[in-house]
Amino acid sequence: MFKVLLVDPNCRSAETIKKLFNWNDLGFILEDHAETSSRAVDLFNMENYSLVIINITELKDKGIQLCEILRKGSLIPILLIGGPKDFLIIRKALNLQVNDYLPAPVQSDELRTCLLLIKQNLKRYSLIKNPEQLSNAVYIQSEDIIGQVKKYVAESLDESLSKRITLKEISVMLNYNCSYLGQKFKYQEKMTFNDYLLKQRMERAKHLLENTNMKIYEVANEVGYVELDWFYKKFKSYTGVNANKYRELATSK
């Protein structure tokens, strides 16, 4: 069983979270609840927890300060719960290796899915003895999720380059908050999801221009652009030259 510390100034919402489902059935023990950051630190120093859940809806910056304190001496998984207006705070939390974020009011299915992912990684951590490997393991969950996003994009483009792909659709499939998944993606890949998707389409377009005799409008349609002018604009912005010039330069090599 993995022991959980819940930090929530609102006793009513804390009780709601505790009663969402049978925590023991998922392999967790949720008994301890701290209403303040200082109380959370005291409990954390006294007990051996495997997961800390922090409701930042009311804690705000104090919740981030708590994350900083925990991260100074521990790689314990941290799960944040908060409202849609808390994303400036959540961006700071990403730098502190917070494992996940769920919008309030938290839904039982979303929390259950998140806990199962965290439990998988906790089991991995328990097998790691080398401190350097353990430090790298903090990123396992984020890498797994972003890897799934990239895999979905690749499979969708292989199936049909013209298929419309949105992060919202993927976030629903993975049971993740769309905005937070976007932040995670940008943090790890150093580009937005839309920029990543554009890169995949443009690289395919370059390949087709270099290796086929397809007309420009056919290439545009093949990589998902119905309007030729929009394809020309995006392609030139990406490569620095228009599609005709790119083909001319590629075939002259």
PDB file of C-alpha atoms in Angstrom:
ATOM      1  CA  MET A   1       0.000   0.000   0.000  1.00  0.00           C
ATOM      2  CA  PHE A   2       1.196   3.523  -0.849  1.00  0.00           C
ATOM      3  CA  LYS A   3       0.493   6.166   1.783  1.00  0.00           C
ATOM      4  CA  VAL A   4      -0.985   9.496   0.616  1.00  0.00           C
ATOM      5  CA  LEU A   5      -0.891  12.963   2.186  1.00  0.00           C
ATOM      6  CA  LEU A   6      -3.765  15.234   1.140  1.00  0.00           C
ATOM      7  CA  VAL A   7      -3.208  18.993   1.498  1.00  0.00           C
ATOM      8  CA  ASP A   8      -6.444  20.976   1.248  1.00  0.00           C
ATOM      9  CA  PRO A   9      -7.552  24.036   3.287  1.00  0.00           C
ATOM     10  CA  ASN A  10     -11.177  23.163   2.559  1.00  0.00           C
ATOM     11  CA  CYS A  11     -12.283  20.305   4.814  1.00  0.00           C
ATOM     12  CA  ARG A  12     -15.437  19.719   2.778  1.00  0.00           C
ATOM     13  CA  SER A  13     -13.571  19.223  -0.506  1.00  0.00           C
ATOM     14  CA  ALA A  14     -11.010  17.052   1.297  1.00  0.00           C
ATOM     15  CA  GLU A  15     -13.789  14.764   2.528  1.00  0.00           C
ATOM     16  CA  THR A  16     -15.245  14.649  -0.978  1.00  0.00           C
ATOM     17  CA  ILE A  17     -11.895  13.518  -2.391  1.00  0.00           C
ATOM     18  CA  LYS A  18     -11.547  10.858   0.303  1.00  0.00           C
ATOM     19  CA  LYS A  19     -14.991   9.449  -0.527  1.00  0.00           C
ATOM     20  CA  LEU A  20     -14.676   9.413  -4.327  1.00  0.00           C
ATOM     21  CA  PHE A  21     -13.844   5.698  -4.232  1.00  0.00           C
ATOM     22  CA  ASN A  22     -12.212   3.028  -2.098  1.00  0.00           C
ATOM     23  CA  TRP A  23      -8.569   4.116  -2.088  1.00  0.00           C
ATOM     24  CA  ASN A  24      -7.414   0.775  -0.693  1.00  0.00           C
ATOM     25  CA  ASP A  25      -8.756  -0.992  -3.778  1.00  0.00           C
ATOM     26  CA  LEU A  26      -6.294   1.060  -5.856  1.00  0.00           C
ATOM     27  CA  GLY A  27      -3.388   0.295  -3.545  1.00  0.00           C
ATOM     28  CA  PHE A  28      -3.370   3.617  -1.646  1.00  0.00           C
ATOM     29  CA  ILE A  29      -4.011   4.631   1.952  1.00  0.00           C
ATOM     30  CA  LEU A  30      -5.509   8.115   2.363  1.00  0.00           C
ATOM     31  CA  GLU A  31      -5.933   8.958   6.024  1.00  0.00           C
ATOM     32  CA  ASP A  32      -3.822  12.063   6.639  1.00  0.00           C
ATOM     33  CA  HIS A  33      -5.138  15.515   5.751  1.00  0.00           C
ATOM     34  CA  ALA A  34      -3.328  18.834   6.263  1.00  0.00           C
ATOM     35  CA  GLU A  35      -5.244  22.112   6.064  1.00  0.00           C
ATOM     36  CA  THR A  36      -2.117  24.300   5.845  1.00  0.00           C
ATOM     37  CA  SER A  37       1.277  24.104   4.154  1.00  0.00           C
ATOM     38  CA  SER A  38       3.091  24.240   7.492  1.00  0.00           C
ATOM     39  CA  ARG A  39       1.055  21.319   8.823  1.00  0.00           C
ATOM     40  CA  ALA A  40       1.758  19.420   5.606  1.00  0.00           C
ATOM     41  CA  VAL A  41       5.516  19.903   6.082  1.00  0.00           C
ATOM     42  CA  ASP A  42       5.279  18.682   9.684  1.00  0.00           C
ATOM     43  CA  LEU A  43       3.378  15.547   8.653  1.00  0.00           C
ATOM     44  CA  PHE A  44       5.708  14.949   5.717  1.00  0.00           C
ATOM     45  CA  ASN A  45       8.730  15.023   8.015  1.00  0.00           C
ATOM     46  CA  MET A  46       7.096  12.640  10.501  1.00  0.00           C
ATOM     47  CA  GLU A  47       5.566  10.063   8.161  1.00  0.00           C
ATOM     48  CA  ASN A  48       6.722   8.042   5.157  1.00  0.00           C
ATOM     49  CA  TYR A  49       4.459   9.092   2.272  1.00  0.00           C
ATOM     50  CA  SER A  50       4.509   7.846  -1.316  1.00  0.00           C
ATOM     51  CA  LEU A  51       2.322  10.586  -2.828  1.00  0.00           C
ATOM     52  CA  VAL A  52       1.286  14.150  -1.966  1.00  0.00           C
ATOM     53  CA  ILE A  53      -1.959  15.595  -3.365  1.00  0.00           C
ATOM     54  CA  ILE A  54      -2.232  19.395  -3.107  1.00  0.00           C
ATOM     55  CA  ASN A  55      -5.418  21.354  -3.778  1.00  0.00           C
ATOM     56  CA  ILE A  56      -4.072  24.739  -4.918  1.00  0.00           C
ATOM     57  CA  THR A  57      -7.508  26.288  -5.499  1.00  0.00           C
ATOM     58  CA  GLU A  58      -7.196  28.190  -2.215  1.00  0.00           C
ATOM     59  CA  LEU A  59      -3.498  27.705  -1.410  1.00  0.00           C
ATOM     60  CA  LYS A  60      -2.295  29.452  -4.613  1.00  0.00           C
ATOM     61  CA  ASP A  61       1.382  30.493  -4.224  1.00  0.00           C
ATOM     62  CA  LYS A  62       1.602  28.754  -0.864  1.00  0.00           C
ATOM     63  CA  GLY A  63       0.951  25.525  -2.735  1.00  0.00           C
ATOM     64  CA  ILE A  64       3.916  26.235  -5.024  1.00  0.00           C
ATOM     65  CA  GLN A  65       6.082  27.054  -2.024  1.00  0.00           C
ATOM     66  CA  LEU A  66       5.089  23.698  -0.556  1.00  0.00           C
ATOM     67  CA  CYS A  67       6.138  21.969  -3.794  1.00  0.00           C
ATOM     68  CA  GLU A  68       9.516  23.727  -3.579  1.00  0.00           C
ATOM     69  CA  ILE A  69      10.020  22.576   0.008  1.00  0.00           C
ATOM     70  CA  LEU A  70       9.135  18.977  -0.845  1.00  0.00           C
ATOM     71  CA  ARG A  71      11.371  18.946  -3.925  1.00  0.00           C
ATOM     72  CA  LYS A  72      14.410  20.164  -1.993  1.00  0.00           C
ATOM     73  CA  GLY A  73      14.665  16.868  -0.180  1.00  0.00           C
ATOM     74  CA  SER A  74      12.442  14.390  -1.999  1.00  0.00           C
ATOM     75  CA  LEU A  75      11.447  13.046  -5.411  1.00  0.00           C
ATOM     76  CA  ILE A  76       7.996  12.062  -4.124  1.00  0.00           C
ATOM     77  CA  PRO A  77       5.219  12.249  -6.772  1.00  0.00           C
ATOM     78  CA  ILE A  78       3.071  15.377  -6.445  1.00  0.00           C
ATOM     79  CA  LEU A  79      -0.448  15.711  -7.850  1.00  0.00           C
ATOM     80  CA  LEU A  80      -2.059  19.158  -8.072  1.00  0.00           C
ATOM     81  CA  ILE A  81      -5.784  19.862  -8.056  1.00  0.00           C
ATOM     82  CA  GLY A  82      -6.984  23.326  -9.047  1.00  0.00           C
ATOM     83  CA  GLY A  83      -9.318  25.474 -11.099  1.00  0.00           C
ATOM     84  CA  PRO A  84      -8.860  26.625 -14.709  1.00  0.00           C
ATOM     85  CA  LYS A  85      -7.610  30.036 -13.511  1.00  0.00           C
ATOM     86  CA  ASP A  86      -4.594  28.487 -11.784  1.00  0.00           C
ATOM     87  CA  PHE A  87      -2.438  27.865 -14.865  1.00  0.00           C
ATOM     88  CA  LEU A  88       0.092  30.601 -14.101  1.00  0.00           C
ATOM     89  CA  ILE A  89       0.764  28.716 -10.886  1.00  0.00           C
ATOM     90  CA  ILE A  90       0.799  25.381 -12.695  1.00  0.00           C
ATOM     91  CA  ARG A  91       3.476  26.599 -15.123  1.00  0.00           C
ATOM     92  CA  LYS A  92       5.720  27.205 -12.130  1.00  0.00           C
ATOM     93  CA  ALA A  93       4.852  23.756 -10.831  1.00  0.00           C
ATOM     94  CA  LEU A  94       6.088  22.125 -14.049  1.00  0.00           C
ATOM     95  CA  ASN A  95       9.587  23.356 -13.234  1.00  0.00           C
ATOM     96  CA  LEU A  96       9.266  21.567  -9.897  1.00  0.00           C
ATOM     97  CA  GLN A  97       8.553  18.216 -11.601  1.00  0.00           C
ATOM     98  CA  VAL A  98       4.923  18.026 -10.489  1.00  0.00           C
ATOM     99  CA  ASN A  99       3.578  14.754 -11.860  1.00  0.00           C
ATOM    100  CA  ASP A 100       0.084  15.772 -12.887  1.00  0.00           C
ATOM    101  CA  TYR A 101      -2.721  18.311 -12.631  1.00  0.00           C
ATOM    102  CA  LEU A 102      -6.476  17.752 -12.407  1.00  0.00           C
ATOM    103  CA  PRO A 103      -9.053  20.566 -12.605  1.00  0.00           C
ATOM    104  CA  ALA A 104     -11.442  21.089  -9.698  1.00  0.00           C
ATOM    105  CA  PRO A 105     -13.929  19.738  -8.924  1.00  0.00           C
ATOM    106  CA  VAL A 106     -11.979  16.543  -9.477  1.00  0.00           C
ATOM    107  CA  GLN A 107     -13.794  13.691 -11.213  1.00  0.00           C
ATOM    108  CA  SER A 108     -13.449  10.170  -9.822  1.00  0.00           C
ATOM    109  CA  ASP A 109     -12.565   8.583 -13.192  1.00  0.00           C
ATOM    110  CA  GLU A 110      -9.843  11.160 -13.893  1.00  0.00           C
ATOM    111  CA  LEU A 111      -8.340  10.798 -10.428  1.00  0.00           C
ATOM    112  CA  ARG A 112      -8.471   6.998 -10.589  1.00  0.00           C
ATOM    113  CA  THR A 113      -6.647   6.963 -13.945  1.00  0.00           C
ATOM    114  CA  CYS A 114      -4.022   9.374 -12.634  1.00  0.00           C
ATOM    115  CA  LEU A 115      -3.460   7.313  -9.477  1.00  0.00           C
ATOM    116  CA  LEU A 116      -2.983   4.114 -11.463  1.00  0.00           C
ATOM    117  CA  LEU A 117      -0.313   5.808 -13.601  1.00  0.00           C
ATOM    118  CA  ILE A 118       1.443   7.097 -10.499  1.00  0.00           C
ATOM    119  CA  LYS A 119       1.271   3.654  -8.884  1.00  0.00           C
ATOM    120  CA  GLN A 120       2.979   2.102 -11.914  1.00  0.00           C
ATOM    121  CA  ASN A 121       5.841   4.552 -11.550  1.00  0.00           C
ATOM    122  CA  LEU A 122       6.048   4.103  -7.779  1.00  0.00           C
ATOM    123  CA  LYS A 123       6.608   0.407  -8.403  1.00  0.00           C
ATOM    124  CA  ARG A 124       9.380   1.292 -10.846  1.00  0.00           C
ATOM    125  CA  TYR A 125      10.969   3.658  -8.320  1.00  0.00           C
ATOM    126  CA  SER A 126      11.035   0.897  -5.713  1.00  0.00           C
ATOM    127  CA  LEU A 127      13.313  -1.141  -7.986  1.00  0.00           C
ATOM    128  CA  ILE A 128      15.790   1.717  -8.522  1.00  0.00           C
ATOM    129  CA  LYS A 129      18.763   1.960  -6.164  1.00  0.00           C
ATOM    130  CA  ASN A 130      21.052   4.380  -8.024  1.00  0.00           C
ATOM    131  CA  PRO A 131      20.224   8.032  -7.063  1.00  0.00           C
ATOM    132  CA  GLU A 132      20.960   9.305 -10.580  1.00  0.00           C
ATOM    133  CA  GLN A 133      18.589   6.744 -12.079  1.00  0.00           C
ATOM    134  CA  LEU A 134      15.969   7.679  -9.496  1.00  0.00           C
ATOM    135  CA  SER A 135      16.274  11.349 -10.429  1.00  0.00           C
ATOM    136  CA  ASN A 136      15.677  10.472 -14.065  1.00  0.00           C
ATOM    137  CA  ALA A 137      12.728   8.297 -13.066  1.00  0.00           C
ATOM    138  CA  VAL A 138      10.800  11.353 -11.880  1.00  0.00           C
ATOM    139  CA  TYR A 139      10.185  12.122 -15.550  1.00  0.00           C
ATOM    140  CA  ILE A 140       8.924   8.637 -16.454  1.00  0.00           C
ATOM    141  CA  GLN A 141       5.245   9.500 -16.264  1.00  0.00           C
ATOM    142  CA  SER A 142       5.585  12.700 -18.320  1.00  0.00           C
ATOM    143  CA  GLU A 143       7.703  10.925 -20.922  1.00  0.00           C
ATOM    144  CA  ASP A 144       5.200   8.072 -21.134  1.00  0.00           C
ATOM    145  CA  ILE A 145       2.303  10.466 -21.707  1.00  0.00           C
ATOM    146  CA  ILE A 146       4.115  12.664 -24.251  1.00  0.00           C
ATOM    147  CA  GLY A 147       5.366   9.521 -25.967  1.00  0.00           C
ATOM    148  CA  GLN A 148       1.769   8.370 -26.326  1.00  0.00           C
ATOM    149  CA  VAL A 149       0.804  11.745 -27.811  1.00  0.00           C
ATOM    150  CA  LYS A 150       3.596  11.560 -30.400  1.00  0.00           C
ATOM    151  CA  LYS A 151       2.747   7.939 -31.196  1.00  0.00           C
ATOM    152  CA  TYR A 152      -0.900   8.865 -31.788  1.00  0.00           C
ATOM    153  CA  VAL A 153       0.134  11.696 -34.125  1.00  0.00           C
ATOM    154  CA  ALA A 154       2.455   9.402 -36.091  1.00  0.00           C
ATOM    155  CA  GLU A 155      -0.160   6.664 -36.431  1.00  0.00           C
ATOM    156  CA  SER A 156      -2.849   9.155 -37.447  1.00  0.00           C
ATOM    157  CA  LEU A 157      -0.644  10.709 -40.115  1.00  0.00           C
ATOM    158  CA  ASP A 158       0.335   7.275 -41.421  1.00  0.00           C
ATOM    159  CA  GLU A 159      -3.341   6.424 -41.665  1.00  0.00           C
ATOM    160  CA  SER A 160      -4.299   9.700 -43.331  1.00  0.00           C
ATOM    161  CA  LEU A 161      -2.154  12.812 -43.645  1.00  0.00           C
ATOM    162  CA  SER A 162      -5.264  14.887 -44.147  1.00  0.00           C
ATOM    163  CA  LYS A 163      -6.795  13.745 -40.859  1.00  0.00           C
ATOM    164  CA  ARG A 164      -7.621  16.567 -38.458  1.00  0.00           C
ATOM    165  CA  ILE A 165      -5.714  16.027 -35.212  1.00  0.00           C
ATOM    166  CA  THR A 166      -6.329  18.075 -32.076  1.00  0.00           C
ATOM    167  CA  LEU A 167      -4.764  18.015 -28.639  1.00  0.00           C
ATOM    168  CA  LYS A 168      -8.248  18.122 -27.113  1.00  0.00           C
ATOM    169  CA  GLU A 169      -9.130  14.846 -28.818  1.00  0.00           C
ATOM    170  CA  ILE A 170      -5.911  13.240 -27.571  1.00  0.00           C
ATOM    171  CA  SER A 171      -6.366  14.584 -24.034  1.00  0.00           C
ATOM    172  CA  VAL A 172      -9.827  13.010 -23.836  1.00  0.00           C
ATOM    173  CA  MET A 173      -8.408   9.702 -25.040  1.00  0.00           C
ATOM    174  CA  LEU A 174      -5.623   9.799 -22.415  1.00  0.00           C
ATOM    175  CA  ASN A 175      -7.861  11.143 -19.607  1.00  0.00           C
ATOM    176  CA  TYR A 176      -5.704  14.268 -19.237  1.00  0.00           C
ATOM    177  CA  ASN A 177      -6.636  17.908 -18.848  1.00  0.00           C
ATOM    178  CA  CYS A 178      -6.095  19.459 -22.302  1.00  0.00           C
ATOM    179  CA  SER A 179      -4.420  22.670 -21.114  1.00  0.00           C
ATOM    180  CA  TYR A 180      -2.090  20.847 -18.747  1.00  0.00           C
ATOM    181  CA  LEU A 181      -1.185  18.269 -21.391  1.00  0.00           C
ATOM    182  CA  GLY A 182      -0.309  21.155 -23.709  1.00  0.00           C
ATOM    183  CA  GLN A 183       1.931  22.647 -21.025  1.00  0.00           C
ATOM    184  CA  LYS A 184       3.591  19.274 -20.442  1.00  0.00           C
ATOM    185  CA  PHE A 185       4.186  18.829 -24.171  1.00  0.00           C
ATOM    186  CA  LYS A 186       5.738  22.272 -24.575  1.00  0.00           C
ATOM    187  CA  TYR A 187       7.883  21.828 -21.470  1.00  0.00           C
ATOM    188  CA  GLN A 188       9.306  18.504 -22.646  1.00  0.00           C
ATOM    189  CA  GLU A 189       9.487  18.999 -26.425  1.00  0.00           C
ATOM    190  CA  LYS A 190      10.447  22.713 -26.361  1.00  0.00           C
ATOM    191  CA  MET A 191       7.647  23.459 -28.836  1.00  0.00           C
ATOM    192  CA  THR A 192       3.869  23.632 -28.773  1.00  0.00           C
ATOM    193  CA  PHE A 193       1.738  20.711 -29.904  1.00  0.00           C
ATOM    194  CA  ASN A 194       0.564  22.696 -32.952  1.00  0.00           C
ATOM    195  CA  ASP A 195       4.168  23.496 -33.913  1.00  0.00           C
ATOM    196  CA  TYR A 196       5.035  19.808 -33.570  1.00  0.00           C
ATOM    197  CA  LEU A 197       2.084  18.828 -35.758  1.00  0.00           C
ATOM    198  CA  LEU A 198       3.071  21.455 -38.338  1.00  0.00           C
ATOM    199  CA  LYS A 199       6.615  20.078 -38.376  1.00  0.00           C
ATOM    200  CA  GLN A 200       5.349  16.556 -39.091  1.00  0.00           C
ATOM    201  CA  ARG A 201       3.196  17.775 -41.985  1.00  0.00           C
ATOM    202  CA  MET A 202       5.920  19.981 -43.485  1.00  0.00           C
ATOM    203  CA  GLU A 203       8.541  17.240 -43.297  1.00  0.00           C
ATOM    204  CA  ARG A 204       6.152  14.928 -45.147  1.00  0.00           C
ATOM    205  CA  ALA A 205       5.563  17.654 -47.740  1.00  0.00           C
ATOM    206  CA  LYS A 206       9.318  18.093 -48.233  1.00  0.00           C
ATOM    207  CA  HIS A 207       9.696  14.347 -48.743  1.00  0.00           C
ATOM    208  CA  LEU A 208       6.928  14.290 -51.361  1.00  0.00           C
ATOM    209  CA  LEU A 209       8.380  17.279 -53.213  1.00  0.00           C
ATOM    210  CA  GLU A 210      11.815  15.680 -53.276  1.00  0.00           C
ATOM    211  CA  ASN A 211      10.815  12.132 -54.196  1.00  0.00           C
ATOM    212  CA  THR A 212       7.609  12.270 -56.263  1.00  0.00           C
ATOM    213  CA  ASN A 213       6.220  14.032 -59.316  1.00  0.00           C
ATOM    214  CA  MET A 214       3.039  15.041 -57.518  1.00  0.00           C
ATOM    215  CA  LYS A 215       1.743  18.506 -58.331  1.00  0.00           C
ATOM    216  CA  ILE A 216       1.950  21.111 -55.573  1.00  0.00           C
ATOM    217  CA  TYR A 217      -1.796  21.093 -54.933  1.00  0.00           C
ATOM    218  CA  GLU A 218      -1.676  17.290 -54.669  1.00  0.00           C
ATOM    219  CA  VAL A 219       1.109  17.514 -52.092  1.00  0.00           C
ATOM    220  CA  ALA A 220      -0.898  20.118 -50.181  1.00  0.00           C
ATOM    221  CA  ASN A 221      -3.977  17.880 -50.133  1.00  0.00           C
ATOM    222  CA  GLU A 222      -1.877  14.884 -49.158  1.00  0.00           C
ATOM    223  CA  VAL A 223      -0.552  16.579 -46.021  1.00  0.00           C
ATOM    224  CA  GLY A 224      -3.910  17.967 -44.949  1.00  0.00           C
ATOM    225  CA  TYR A 225      -4.221  21.394 -46.605  1.00  0.00           C
ATOM    226  CA  VAL A 226      -7.379  22.051 -48.603  1.00  0.00           C
ATOM    227  CA  GLU A 227      -6.484  25.672 -49.394  1.00  0.00           C
ATOM    228  CA  LEU A 228      -3.388  25.839 -51.592  1.00  0.00           C
ATOM    229  CA  ASP A 229      -2.549  29.431 -50.633  1.00  0.00           C
ATOM    230  CA  TRP A 230      -2.479  28.473 -46.953  1.00  0.00           C
ATOM    231  CA  PHE A 231      -0.143  25.563 -47.717  1.00  0.00           C
ATOM    232  CA  TYR A 232       2.179  27.875 -49.685  1.00  0.00           C
ATOM    233  CA  LYS A 233       2.276  30.318 -46.774  1.00  0.00           C
ATOM    234  CA  LYS A 234       2.973  27.645 -44.152  1.00  0.00           C
ATOM    235  CA  PHE A 235       5.576  25.882 -46.288  1.00  0.00           C
ATOM    236  CA  LYS A 236       7.518  29.073 -47.019  1.00  0.00           C
ATOM    237  CA  SER A 237       7.379  30.065 -43.366  1.00  0.00           C
ATOM    238  CA  TYR A 238       8.756  26.641 -42.401  1.00  0.00           C
ATOM    239  CA  THR A 239      11.483  26.235 -45.063  1.00  0.00           C
ATOM    240  CA  GLY A 240      12.270  29.807 -46.097  1.00  0.00           C
ATOM    241  CA  VAL A 241      11.381  29.184 -49.761  1.00  0.00           C
ATOM    242  CA  ASN A 242       8.146  28.442 -51.594  1.00  0.00           C
ATOM    243  CA  ALA A 243       7.232  24.885 -52.584  1.00  0.00           C
ATOM    244  CA  ASN A 244       8.160  25.308 -56.272  1.00  0.00           C
ATOM    245  CA  LYS A 245      11.580  26.714 -55.419  1.00  0.00           C
ATOM    246  CA  TYR A 246      12.161  23.975 -52.846  1.00  0.00           C
ATOM    247  CA  ARG A 247      11.479  21.261 -55.441  1.00  0.00           C
ATOM    248  CA  GLU A 248      13.719  23.024 -57.946  1.00  0.00           C
ATOM    249  CA  LEU A 249      16.588  23.197 -55.455  1.00  0.00           C
ATOM    250  CA  ALA A 250      16.059  19.593 -54.303  1.00  0.00           C
ATOM    251  CA  THR A 251      16.047  18.122 -57.812  1.00  0.00           C
ATOM    252  CA  SER A 252      19.106  20.113 -58.898  1.00  0.00           C
ATOM    253  CA  LYS A 253      21.348  18.549 -56.252  1.00  0.00           C
TER     254      LYS A 253
END
